[in-house]
Amino acid sequence: MIWQRADDLRGYLRDAVLPELKYGSDSPDLPPPGHKSHRNTLSTRFRKYRHLTAIHYLGPSFDEIVNEWISARLPTKAAGFQDEDQRSGETLTVPSARRFKINTAVPAPVTDSTRLWTWVHHFPLRTIQRVLHLIFPKIQDWNFVSDDSGTDNDADIYKEFYFTDTRNPPSPEIRFNSVVVICQPPWVLSDEDIWQFTELKSLPMDNVPLRAKERLWAKLWDTCVRRQSTYFVVTSYQQWVFGAFSRGFTNAFVSPPMAAQSCDPTVIHAAIYWLASALAVKDGYVPPYVPEPVDYVMGDIPVPPHDSNDDIATIIDSLSSWTGKSEEPASSAHAAEVIPALGSERGVSGEVSDWAPMPYVRPRDLIATKRMVEQWRQTLPGCDDVQVAEESSPPSLQDFDRLYGGDFWSDDPDDAACTVSSDHTQIGETKGHWLTRFSFLCTQ
């Protein structure tokens, strides 16, 4: 008996492992195992407004979380769907167990980046799109599209796919729920390169030449800010990383790299979970709130221009011993104190490794913190009339938008007096540029 793959979607996806990538005889040489490629010559250069001050590693528990979500969300019985949509032509393309019928042509062996883009679209992206449409019929208008505008100087080594609503005009809500997928060839983004990409702690804050992993993070940041989309995927086809930025794009959260032939979970499992999370499906991943400049949270971020051939960054040797901000622990407004890691990795000595997930530290009590701040403010000139807040339970964060709506945000600088959490409070002035949602809630 031959099964339609959608009759047992859970069974199909359990064995739907990406096919091994086939290389042509004249394809570029791959770096030796454990080595960087030294070919990632992206044209991105330093930009002073690119405030990616902390990158957080989600840890090995990512696999467990994906498996739990898949077990809870995928149908356990035959759904009665066809694996191919006769109207749109979309179909499941990744091979699975023998009992599932397979009707898909294998793309030509990879000899250049163009053929690699074909492999990425044909196998993982087409299958992911079809599965999402089967599970969530209401998102039939959401599809993968590619950026073929020809405005990118790095088109040979950097390909952008975009999962978004292709029927309705772009809106802030659609952009926020969309997902950016970035692909680089494996001879440019080697397995070692992608591991180092996930281990980076932040981008340099000074105008220094960027290294390969920093240029990739910088270009990814530019792409996501330009799209106003916080969820992203980075892949070489051979390795896959799933990540998300905070709402103000000052922090990022990334999974461990996942090999194309991973089985438990598979790349398809992880991608379905990540795209569903971007669509705000129940129990999906939501980046934790972190302290960020209020103008960034409001979306007031300069739109990054496309780098031109006359504005290419100075490329420094990837073996450089340069020691800068990007190798130091995250220090953005004590972000580590409010970010629970998904897991931890410790060495034999029991010490947390440099790139391991940050341990969870219980956040400080909001009311007690506010009382301390207001007591301090009373010592400042002109603040004698400030009253210490009574202890009470703060409103739920989930009710924030319902409680305050769009009128809460004011353009009047004097209204900044409600800002009780500031990195740059001036004597005699009760305003500052660092705000958190906790600060807003506590000052009402």
PDB file of C-alpha atoms in Angstrom, residues 7-274:
ATOM      1  CA  ASP A   7      -2.648  11.159   5.182  1.00  0.00           C
ATOM      2  CA  ASP A   8      -0.108  10.692   7.976  1.00  0.00           C
ATOM      3  CA  LEU A   9       1.618  14.028   8.237  1.00  0.00           C
ATOM      4  CA  ARG A  10       3.277  13.212  11.552  1.00  0.00           C
ATOM      5  CA  GLY A  11       4.690   9.957  10.166  1.00  0.00           C
ATOM      6  CA  TYR A  12       5.891  11.643   6.984  1.00  0.00           C
ATOM      7  CA  LEU A  13       7.696  14.432   8.828  1.00  0.00           C
ATOM      8  CA  ARG A  14       9.316  12.002  11.265  1.00  0.00           C
ATOM      9  CA  ASP A  15      11.456  10.603   8.427  1.00  0.00           C
ATOM     10  CA  ALA A  16      11.526  13.668   6.157  1.00  0.00           C
ATOM     11  CA  VAL A  17      15.281  14.317   6.297  1.00  0.00           C
ATOM     12  CA  LEU A  18      16.826  16.712   3.796  1.00  0.00           C
ATOM     13  CA  PRO A  19      18.565  14.893   0.931  1.00  0.00           C
ATOM     14  CA  GLU A  20      22.333  14.992   0.861  1.00  0.00           C
ATOM     15  CA  LEU A  21      23.560  17.919  -1.204  1.00  0.00           C
ATOM     16  CA  LYS A  22      25.080  16.809  -4.517  1.00  0.00           C
ATOM     17  CA  TYR A  23      28.076  18.729  -5.848  1.00  0.00           C
ATOM     18  CA  GLY A  24      29.098  18.963  -9.492  1.00  0.00           C
ATOM     19  CA  SER A  25      32.639  18.226 -10.636  1.00  0.00           C
ATOM     20  CA  ASP A  26      33.447  21.911 -11.070  1.00  0.00           C
ATOM     21  CA  SER A  27      31.927  23.169  -7.819  1.00  0.00           C
ATOM     22  CA  PRO A  28      34.136  25.304  -5.524  1.00  0.00           C
ATOM     23  CA  ASP A  29      36.269  23.385  -3.043  1.00  0.00           C
ATOM     24  CA  LEU A  30      34.886  23.099   0.468  1.00  0.00           C
ATOM     25  CA  PRO A  31      37.020  24.073   3.471  1.00  0.00           C
ATOM     26  CA  PRO A  32      38.481  21.140   5.429  1.00  0.00           C
ATOM     27  CA  PRO A  33      36.366  20.019   8.411  1.00  0.00           C
ATOM     28  CA  GLY A  34      36.805  22.351  11.363  1.00  0.00           C
ATOM     29  CA  HIS A  35      38.134  25.224   9.231  1.00  0.00           C
ATOM     30  CA  LYS A  36      36.686  28.558   8.172  1.00  0.00           C
ATOM     31  CA  SER A  37      36.268  29.344   4.512  1.00  0.00           C
ATOM     32  CA  HIS A  38      37.981  32.790   4.362  1.00  0.00           C
ATOM     33  CA  ARG A  39      35.640  33.562   1.433  1.00  0.00           C
ATOM     34  CA  ASN A  40      32.872  35.452   3.209  1.00  0.00           C
ATOM     35  CA  THR A  41      33.679  38.837   1.666  1.00  0.00           C
ATOM     36  CA  LEU A  42      30.360  40.554   2.313  1.00  0.00           C
ATOM     37  CA  SER A  43      30.466  44.265   1.520  1.00  0.00           C
ATOM     38  CA  THR A  44      28.969  45.313   4.859  1.00  0.00           C
ATOM     39  CA  ARG A  45      30.877  47.926   6.861  1.00  0.00           C
ATOM     40  CA  PHE A  46      30.509  49.461  10.299  1.00  0.00           C
ATOM     41  CA  ARG A  47      27.396  51.588  10.912  1.00  0.00           C
ATOM     42  CA  LYS A  48      27.137  53.565  14.121  1.00  0.00           C
ATOM     43  CA  TYR A  49      23.357  53.088  14.421  1.00  0.00           C
ATOM     44  CA  ARG A  50      23.620  49.287  14.273  1.00  0.00           C
ATOM     45  CA  HIS A  51      23.176  48.679  18.002  1.00  0.00           C
ATOM     46  CA  LEU A  52      23.295  44.889  18.253  1.00  0.00           C
ATOM     47  CA  THR A  53      24.708  44.906  21.762  1.00  0.00           C
ATOM     48  CA  ALA A  54      23.962  41.340  22.904  1.00  0.00           C
ATOM     49  CA  ILE A  55      23.621  37.968  21.148  1.00  0.00           C
ATOM     50  CA  HIS A  56      22.241  35.122  23.251  1.00  0.00           C
ATOM     51  CA  TYR A  57      22.768  31.421  22.567  1.00  0.00           C
ATOM     52  CA  LEU A  58      19.581  29.444  23.176  1.00  0.00           C
ATOM     53  CA  GLY A  59      21.344  26.201  24.078  1.00  0.00           C
ATOM     54  CA  PRO A  60      20.928  22.484  23.367  1.00  0.00           C
ATOM     55  CA  SER A  61      17.425  22.381  24.889  1.00  0.00           C
ATOM     56  CA  PHE A  62      16.212  23.918  21.623  1.00  0.00           C
ATOM     57  CA  ASP A  63      15.828  20.413  20.139  1.00  0.00           C
ATOM     58  CA  GLU A  64      13.683  19.256  23.046  1.00  0.00           C
ATOM     59  CA  ILE A  65      11.426  22.298  22.795  1.00  0.00           C
ATOM     60  CA  VAL A  66      10.945  21.727  19.043  1.00  0.00           C
ATOM     61  CA  ASN A  67      10.037  18.058  19.612  1.00  0.00           C
ATOM     62  CA  GLU A  68       7.534  18.945  22.333  1.00  0.00           C
ATOM     63  CA  TRP A  69       5.827  21.544  20.140  1.00  0.00           C
ATOM     64  CA  ILE A  70       5.681  19.179  17.142  1.00  0.00           C
ATOM     65  CA  SER A  71       4.158  16.438  19.314  1.00  0.00           C
ATOM     66  CA  ALA A  72       1.509  18.819  20.587  1.00  0.00           C
ATOM     67  CA  ARG A  73       0.612  20.570  17.339  1.00  0.00           C
ATOM     68  CA  LEU A  74       0.860  18.054  14.493  1.00  0.00           C
ATOM     69  CA  PRO A  75      -2.269  15.985  13.748  1.00  0.00           C
ATOM     70  CA  THR A  76      -2.030  12.370  14.919  1.00  0.00           C
ATOM     71  CA  LYS A  77      -4.652  10.966  12.552  1.00  0.00           C
ATOM     72  CA  ALA A  78      -5.177  11.038   8.805  1.00  0.00           C
ATOM     73  CA  ALA A  79      -6.236  14.539   7.857  1.00  0.00           C
ATOM     74  CA  GLY A  80      -7.692  13.739   4.455  1.00  0.00           C
ATOM     75  CA  PHE A  81      -5.484  16.223   2.599  1.00  0.00           C
ATOM     76  CA  GLN A  82      -3.672  15.644  -0.655  1.00  0.00           C
ATOM     77  CA  ASP A  83       0.084  16.114  -0.501  1.00  0.00           C
ATOM     78  CA  GLU A  84      -0.148  18.301  -3.624  1.00  0.00           C
ATOM     79  CA  ASP A  85      -2.401  21.308  -4.038  1.00  0.00           C
ATOM     80  CA  GLN A  86      -3.859  21.025  -7.529  1.00  0.00           C
ATOM     81  CA  ARG A  87      -4.672  24.730  -7.646  1.00  0.00           C
ATOM     82  CA  SER A  88      -1.316  26.172  -6.597  1.00  0.00           C
ATOM     83  CA  GLY A  89       0.911  23.230  -7.521  1.00  0.00           C
ATOM     84  CA  GLU A  90       2.693  23.278  -4.156  1.00  0.00           C
ATOM     85  CA  THR A  91       3.668  19.887  -2.833  1.00  0.00           C
ATOM     86  CA  LEU A  92       5.733  18.029  -0.278  1.00  0.00           C
ATOM     87  CA  THR A  93       9.154  17.484  -1.842  1.00  0.00           C
ATOM     88  CA  VAL A  94      11.469  16.082   0.846  1.00  0.00           C
ATOM     89  CA  PRO A  95      11.767  12.266   0.632  1.00  0.00           C
ATOM     90  CA  SER A  96      10.600  10.206   3.597  1.00  0.00           C
ATOM     91  CA  ALA A  97      10.036   6.530   4.422  1.00  0.00           C
ATOM     92  CA  ARG A  98       9.394   4.107   1.549  1.00  0.00           C
ATOM     93  CA  ARG A  99       5.703   3.792   2.380  1.00  0.00           C
ATOM     94  CA  PHE A 100       5.199   7.390   1.279  1.00  0.00           C
ATOM     95  CA  LYS A 101       4.892   8.094  -2.406  1.00  0.00           C
ATOM     96  CA  ILE A 102       7.575  10.434  -3.733  1.00  0.00           C
ATOM     97  CA  ASN A 103       7.063  12.470  -6.881  1.00  0.00           C
ATOM     98  CA  THR A 104       9.786  15.076  -7.097  1.00  0.00           C
ATOM     99  CA  ALA A 105      12.674  15.722  -9.436  1.00  0.00           C
ATOM    100  CA  VAL A 106      16.138  16.218  -7.968  1.00  0.00           C
ATOM    101  CA  PRO A 107      17.750  19.521  -8.983  1.00  0.00           C
ATOM    102  CA  ALA A 108      20.991  19.485 -10.922  1.00  0.00           C
ATOM    103  CA  PRO A 109      24.207  19.024  -8.886  1.00  0.00           C
ATOM    104  CA  VAL A 110      25.447  22.222  -7.302  1.00  0.00           C
ATOM    105  CA  THR A 111      28.236  23.966  -9.209  1.00  0.00           C
ATOM    106  CA  ASP A 112      27.542  27.575  -8.201  1.00  0.00           C
ATOM    107  CA  SER A 113      25.418  29.634  -5.861  1.00  0.00           C
ATOM    108  CA  THR A 114      22.465  29.819  -8.262  1.00  0.00           C
ATOM    109  CA  ARG A 115      22.055  26.051  -8.214  1.00  0.00           C
ATOM    110  CA  LEU A 116      22.375  26.030  -4.439  1.00  0.00           C
ATOM    111  CA  TRP A 117      19.490  28.516  -4.167  1.00  0.00           C
ATOM    112  CA  THR A 118      17.458  26.039  -6.246  1.00  0.00           C
ATOM    113  CA  TRP A 119      18.189  23.214  -3.796  1.00  0.00           C
ATOM    114  CA  VAL A 120      17.225  25.368  -0.810  1.00  0.00           C
ATOM    115  CA  HIS A 121      13.941  26.413  -2.405  1.00  0.00           C
ATOM    116  CA  HIS A 122      13.052  23.040  -3.923  1.00  0.00           C
ATOM    117  CA  PHE A 123      13.466  20.782  -0.895  1.00  0.00           C
ATOM    118  CA  PRO A 124      13.163  22.548   2.474  1.00  0.00           C
ATOM    119  CA  LEU A 125      11.244  25.726   1.609  1.00  0.00           C
ATOM    120  CA  ARG A 126       8.584  24.144  -0.611  1.00  0.00           C
ATOM    121  CA  THR A 127       7.975  21.390   1.940  1.00  0.00           C
ATOM    122  CA  ILE A 128       7.845  23.802   4.881  1.00  0.00           C
ATOM    123  CA  GLN A 129       5.341  25.997   3.053  1.00  0.00           C
ATOM    124  CA  ARG A 130       3.092  23.061   2.180  1.00  0.00           C
ATOM    125  CA  VAL A 131       3.130  21.667   5.723  1.00  0.00           C
ATOM    126  CA  LEU A 132       2.240  25.052   7.217  1.00  0.00           C
ATOM    127  CA  HIS A 133      -0.675  25.384   4.798  1.00  0.00           C
ATOM    128  CA  LEU A 134      -1.902  21.907   5.759  1.00  0.00           C
ATOM    129  CA  ILE A 135      -1.695  22.580   9.488  1.00  0.00           C
ATOM    130  CA  PHE A 136      -2.902  26.193   9.388  1.00  0.00           C
ATOM    131  CA  PRO A 137      -5.313  26.643   6.457  1.00  0.00           C
ATOM    132  CA  LYS A 138      -5.876  30.309   7.315  1.00  0.00           C
ATOM    133  CA  ILE A 139      -2.370  31.259   6.132  1.00  0.00           C
ATOM    134  CA  GLN A 140      -2.786  30.107   2.534  1.00  0.00           C
ATOM    135  CA  ASP A 141      -1.695  33.572   1.381  1.00  0.00           C
ATOM    136  CA  TRP A 142       1.670  33.255   3.164  1.00  0.00           C
ATOM    137  CA  ASN A 143       4.430  31.994   0.891  1.00  0.00           C
ATOM    138  CA  PHE A 144       8.173  32.061   0.332  1.00  0.00           C
ATOM    139  CA  VAL A 145       9.405  34.674  -2.106  1.00  0.00           C
ATOM    140  CA  SER A 146      12.957  35.604  -3.049  1.00  0.00           C
ATOM    141  CA  ASP A 147      14.641  38.962  -3.442  1.00  0.00           C
ATOM    142  CA  ASP A 148      15.594  39.286  -7.116  1.00  0.00           C
ATOM    143  CA  SER A 149      15.818  43.073  -7.168  1.00  0.00           C
ATOM    144  CA  GLY A 150      19.475  43.032  -8.212  1.00  0.00           C
ATOM    145  CA  THR A 151      20.362  45.816  -5.739  1.00  0.00           C
ATOM    146  CA  ASP A 152      22.648  43.636  -3.603  1.00  0.00           C
ATOM    147  CA  ASN A 153      26.357  43.638  -4.391  1.00  0.00           C
ATOM    148  CA  ASP A 154      26.710  40.323  -2.559  1.00  0.00           C
ATOM    149  CA  ALA A 155      24.168  38.421  -4.647  1.00  0.00           C
ATOM    150  CA  ASP A 156      26.636  35.617  -5.432  1.00  0.00           C
ATOM    151  CA  ILE A 157      27.213  34.770  -1.776  1.00  0.00           C
ATOM    152  CA  TYR A 158      24.097  36.070  -0.013  1.00  0.00           C
ATOM    153  CA  LYS A 159      20.555  35.067  -0.967  1.00  0.00           C
ATOM    154  CA  GLU A 160      17.441  36.359   0.774  1.00  0.00           C
ATOM    155  CA  PHE A 161      14.173  34.446   0.907  1.00  0.00           C
ATOM    156  CA  TYR A 162      11.155  35.915   2.665  1.00  0.00           C
ATOM    157  CA  PHE A 163       8.114  34.156   4.158  1.00  0.00           C
ATOM    158  CA  THR A 164       5.270  36.654   4.109  1.00  0.00           C
ATOM    159  CA  ASP A 165       1.713  37.445   3.044  1.00  0.00           C
ATOM    160  CA  THR A 166       1.913  37.685  -0.743  1.00  0.00           C
ATOM    161  CA  ARG A 167      -1.691  38.711  -1.306  1.00  0.00           C
ATOM    162  CA  ASN A 168      -2.287  41.688   0.978  1.00  0.00           C
ATOM    163  CA  PRO A 169      -0.310  44.944   0.972  1.00  0.00           C
ATOM    164  CA  PRO A 170       2.529  45.056   3.509  1.00  0.00           C
ATOM    165  CA  SER A 171       1.527  46.343   6.923  1.00  0.00           C
ATOM    166  CA  PRO A 172       3.385  46.583  10.236  1.00  0.00           C
ATOM    167  CA  GLU A 173       1.576  43.471  11.466  1.00  0.00           C
ATOM    168  CA  ILE A 174       2.431  41.452   8.351  1.00  0.00           C
ATOM    169  CA  ARG A 175       6.058  42.562   8.436  1.00  0.00           C
ATOM    170  CA  PHE A 176       6.371  41.676  12.115  1.00  0.00           C
ATOM    171  CA  ASN A 177       5.031  38.142  11.533  1.00  0.00           C
ATOM    172  CA  SER A 178       7.168  37.529   8.438  1.00  0.00           C
ATOM    173  CA  VAL A 179      10.443  35.587   8.461  1.00  0.00           C
ATOM    174  CA  VAL A 180      13.733  36.350   6.716  1.00  0.00           C
ATOM    175  CA  VAL A 181      15.689  33.340   5.420  1.00  0.00           C
ATOM    176  CA  ILE A 182      19.331  34.002   4.538  1.00  0.00           C
ATOM    177  CA  CYS A 183      21.357  31.499   2.537  1.00  0.00           C
ATOM    178  CA  GLN A 184      25.087  31.396   1.837  1.00  0.00           C
ATOM    179  CA  PRO A 185      26.930  28.632  -0.044  1.00  0.00           C
ATOM    180  CA  PRO A 186      28.746  26.036   2.107  1.00  0.00           C
ATOM    181  CA  TRP A 187      32.056  26.963   0.465  1.00  0.00           C
ATOM    182  CA  VAL A 188      31.482  30.498   1.841  1.00  0.00           C
ATOM    183  CA  LEU A 189      29.708  29.685   5.122  1.00  0.00           C
ATOM    184  CA  SER A 190      31.420  26.530   6.334  1.00  0.00           C
ATOM    185  CA  ASP A 191      30.285  24.471   9.311  1.00  0.00           C
ATOM    186  CA  GLU A 192      32.958  26.170  11.433  1.00  0.00           C
ATOM    187  CA  ASP A 193      31.861  29.597  10.187  1.00  0.00           C
ATOM    188  CA  ILE A 194      28.274  29.008  11.201  1.00  0.00           C
ATOM    189  CA  TRP A 195      29.296  27.746  14.643  1.00  0.00           C
ATOM    190  CA  GLN A 196      31.325  30.907  15.179  1.00  0.00           C
ATOM    191  CA  PHE A 197      28.368  32.937  13.934  1.00  0.00           C
ATOM    192  CA  THR A 198      26.234  31.543  16.780  1.00  0.00           C
ATOM    193  CA  GLU A 199      28.984  32.035  19.364  1.00  0.00           C
ATOM    194  CA  LEU A 200      29.462  35.771  18.773  1.00  0.00           C
ATOM    195  CA  LYS A 201      28.430  37.898  21.762  1.00  0.00           C
ATOM    196  CA  SER A 202      27.757  41.279  20.093  1.00  0.00           C
ATOM    197  CA  LEU A 203      28.785  43.584  17.264  1.00  0.00           C
ATOM    198  CA  PRO A 204      31.615  46.099  17.747  1.00  0.00           C
ATOM    199  CA  MET A 205      30.489  49.512  18.928  1.00  0.00           C
ATOM    200  CA  ASP A 206      33.574  51.251  17.534  1.00  0.00           C
ATOM    201  CA  ASN A 207      34.483  51.928  13.916  1.00  0.00           C
ATOM    202  CA  VAL A 208      36.768  48.965  13.339  1.00  0.00           C
ATOM    203  CA  PRO A 209      37.088  46.548  10.393  1.00  0.00           C
ATOM    204  CA  LEU A 210      34.540  43.752  10.684  1.00  0.00           C
ATOM    205  CA  ARG A 211      35.463  40.091  10.554  1.00  0.00           C
ATOM    206  CA  ALA A 212      33.491  37.512   8.538  1.00  0.00           C
ATOM    207  CA  LYS A 213      31.080  36.490  11.305  1.00  0.00           C
ATOM    208  CA  GLU A 214      30.519  40.143  12.213  1.00  0.00           C
ATOM    209  CA  ARG A 215      29.840  41.112   8.613  1.00  0.00           C
ATOM    210  CA  LEU A 216      27.235  38.352   8.367  1.00  0.00           C
ATOM    211  CA  TRP A 217      25.540  39.509  11.567  1.00  0.00           C
ATOM    212  CA  ALA A 218      25.678  43.113  10.359  1.00  0.00           C
ATOM    213  CA  LYS A 219      24.137  42.297   6.990  1.00  0.00           C
ATOM    214  CA  LEU A 220      21.498  40.101   8.625  1.00  0.00           C
ATOM    215  CA  TRP A 221      20.630  42.953  11.000  1.00  0.00           C
ATOM    216  CA  ASP A 222      20.341  45.358   8.062  1.00  0.00           C
ATOM    217  CA  THR A 223      18.103  42.938   6.157  1.00  0.00           C
ATOM    218  CA  CYS A 224      15.755  42.319   9.086  1.00  0.00           C
ATOM    219  CA  VAL A 225      15.523  46.008  10.037  1.00  0.00           C
ATOM    220  CA  ARG A 226      14.812  46.897   6.409  1.00  0.00           C
ATOM    221  CA  ARG A 227      12.029  44.286   6.398  1.00  0.00           C
ATOM    222  CA  GLN A 228      10.954  45.105   9.975  1.00  0.00           C
ATOM    223  CA  SER A 229      10.894  41.356  10.658  1.00  0.00           C
ATOM    224  CA  THR A 230      12.416  40.002  13.861  1.00  0.00           C
ATOM    225  CA  TYR A 231      12.467  36.242  13.117  1.00  0.00           C
ATOM    226  CA  PHE A 232      15.155  34.843  10.815  1.00  0.00           C
ATOM    227  CA  VAL A 233      16.835  31.688   9.567  1.00  0.00           C
ATOM    228  CA  VAL A 234      20.451  31.414   8.396  1.00  0.00           C
ATOM    229  CA  THR A 235      21.506  28.403   6.324  1.00  0.00           C
ATOM    230  CA  SER A 236      24.153  26.992   4.031  1.00  0.00           C
ATOM    231  CA  TYR A 237      21.798  24.071   3.298  1.00  0.00           C
ATOM    232  CA  GLN A 238      24.293  21.896   5.178  1.00  0.00           C
ATOM    233  CA  GLN A 239      23.668  23.757   8.458  1.00  0.00           C
ATOM    234  CA  TRP A 240      20.643  25.665   9.775  1.00  0.00           C
ATOM    235  CA  VAL A 241      20.351  28.306  12.507  1.00  0.00           C
ATOM    236  CA  PHE A 242      17.049  29.720  13.793  1.00  0.00           C
ATOM    237  CA  GLY A 243      16.998  33.096  15.482  1.00  0.00           C
ATOM    238  CA  ALA A 244      15.045  36.184  16.437  1.00  0.00           C
ATOM    239  CA  PHE A 245      15.773  39.783  17.339  1.00  0.00           C
ATOM    240  CA  SER A 246      14.222  41.704  20.202  1.00  0.00           C
ATOM    241  CA  ARG A 247      11.540  44.225  19.269  1.00  0.00           C
ATOM    242  CA  GLY A 248      14.093  47.048  19.124  1.00  0.00           C
ATOM    243  CA  PHE A 249      16.731  44.949  17.319  1.00  0.00           C
ATOM    244  CA  THR A 250      19.307  45.506  20.085  1.00  0.00           C
ATOM    245  CA  ASN A 251      19.419  41.843  21.178  1.00  0.00           C
ATOM    246  CA  ALA A 252      19.384  38.583  19.240  1.00  0.00           C
ATOM    247  CA  PHE A 253      18.674  34.982  20.205  1.00  0.00           C
ATOM    248  CA  VAL A 254      20.027  32.054  18.165  1.00  0.00           C
ATOM    249  CA  SER A 255      19.699  28.283  18.247  1.00  0.00           C
ATOM    250  CA  PRO A 256      22.600  25.864  17.950  1.00  0.00           C
ATOM    251  CA  PRO A 257      23.420  24.961  14.326  1.00  0.00           C
ATOM    252  CA  MET A 258      21.404  22.006  13.035  1.00  0.00           C
ATOM    253  CA  ALA A 259      22.841  19.694  10.376  1.00  0.00           C
ATOM    254  CA  ALA A 260      20.801  19.051   7.227  1.00  0.00           C
ATOM    255  CA  GLN A 261      20.614  15.327   7.987  1.00  0.00           C
ATOM    256  CA  SER A 262      19.456  15.799  11.601  1.00  0.00           C
ATOM    257  CA  CYS A 263      16.703  13.358  12.560  1.00  0.00           C
ATOM    258  CA  ASP A 264      15.391  14.234  16.025  1.00  0.00           C
ATOM    259  CA  PRO A 265      14.214  16.854  15.328  1.00  0.00           C
ATOM    260  CA  THR A 266      14.644  17.311  11.604  1.00  0.00           C
ATOM    261  CA  VAL A 267      15.321  20.634   9.931  1.00  0.00           C
ATOM    262  CA  ILE A 268      11.723  20.602   8.683  1.00  0.00           C
ATOM    263  CA  HIS A 269      10.458  20.176  12.255  1.00  0.00           C
ATOM    264  CA  ALA A 270      12.539  23.089  13.520  1.00  0.00           C
ATOM    265  CA  ALA A 271      11.593  25.355  10.614  1.00  0.00           C
ATOM    266  CA  ILE A 272       7.868  24.673  11.051  1.00  0.00           C
ATOM    267  CA  TYR A 273       8.157  25.478  14.747  1.00  0.00           C
ATOM    268  CA  TRP A 274      10.093  28.688  14.066  1.00  0.00           C
TER     269      TRP A 274
END
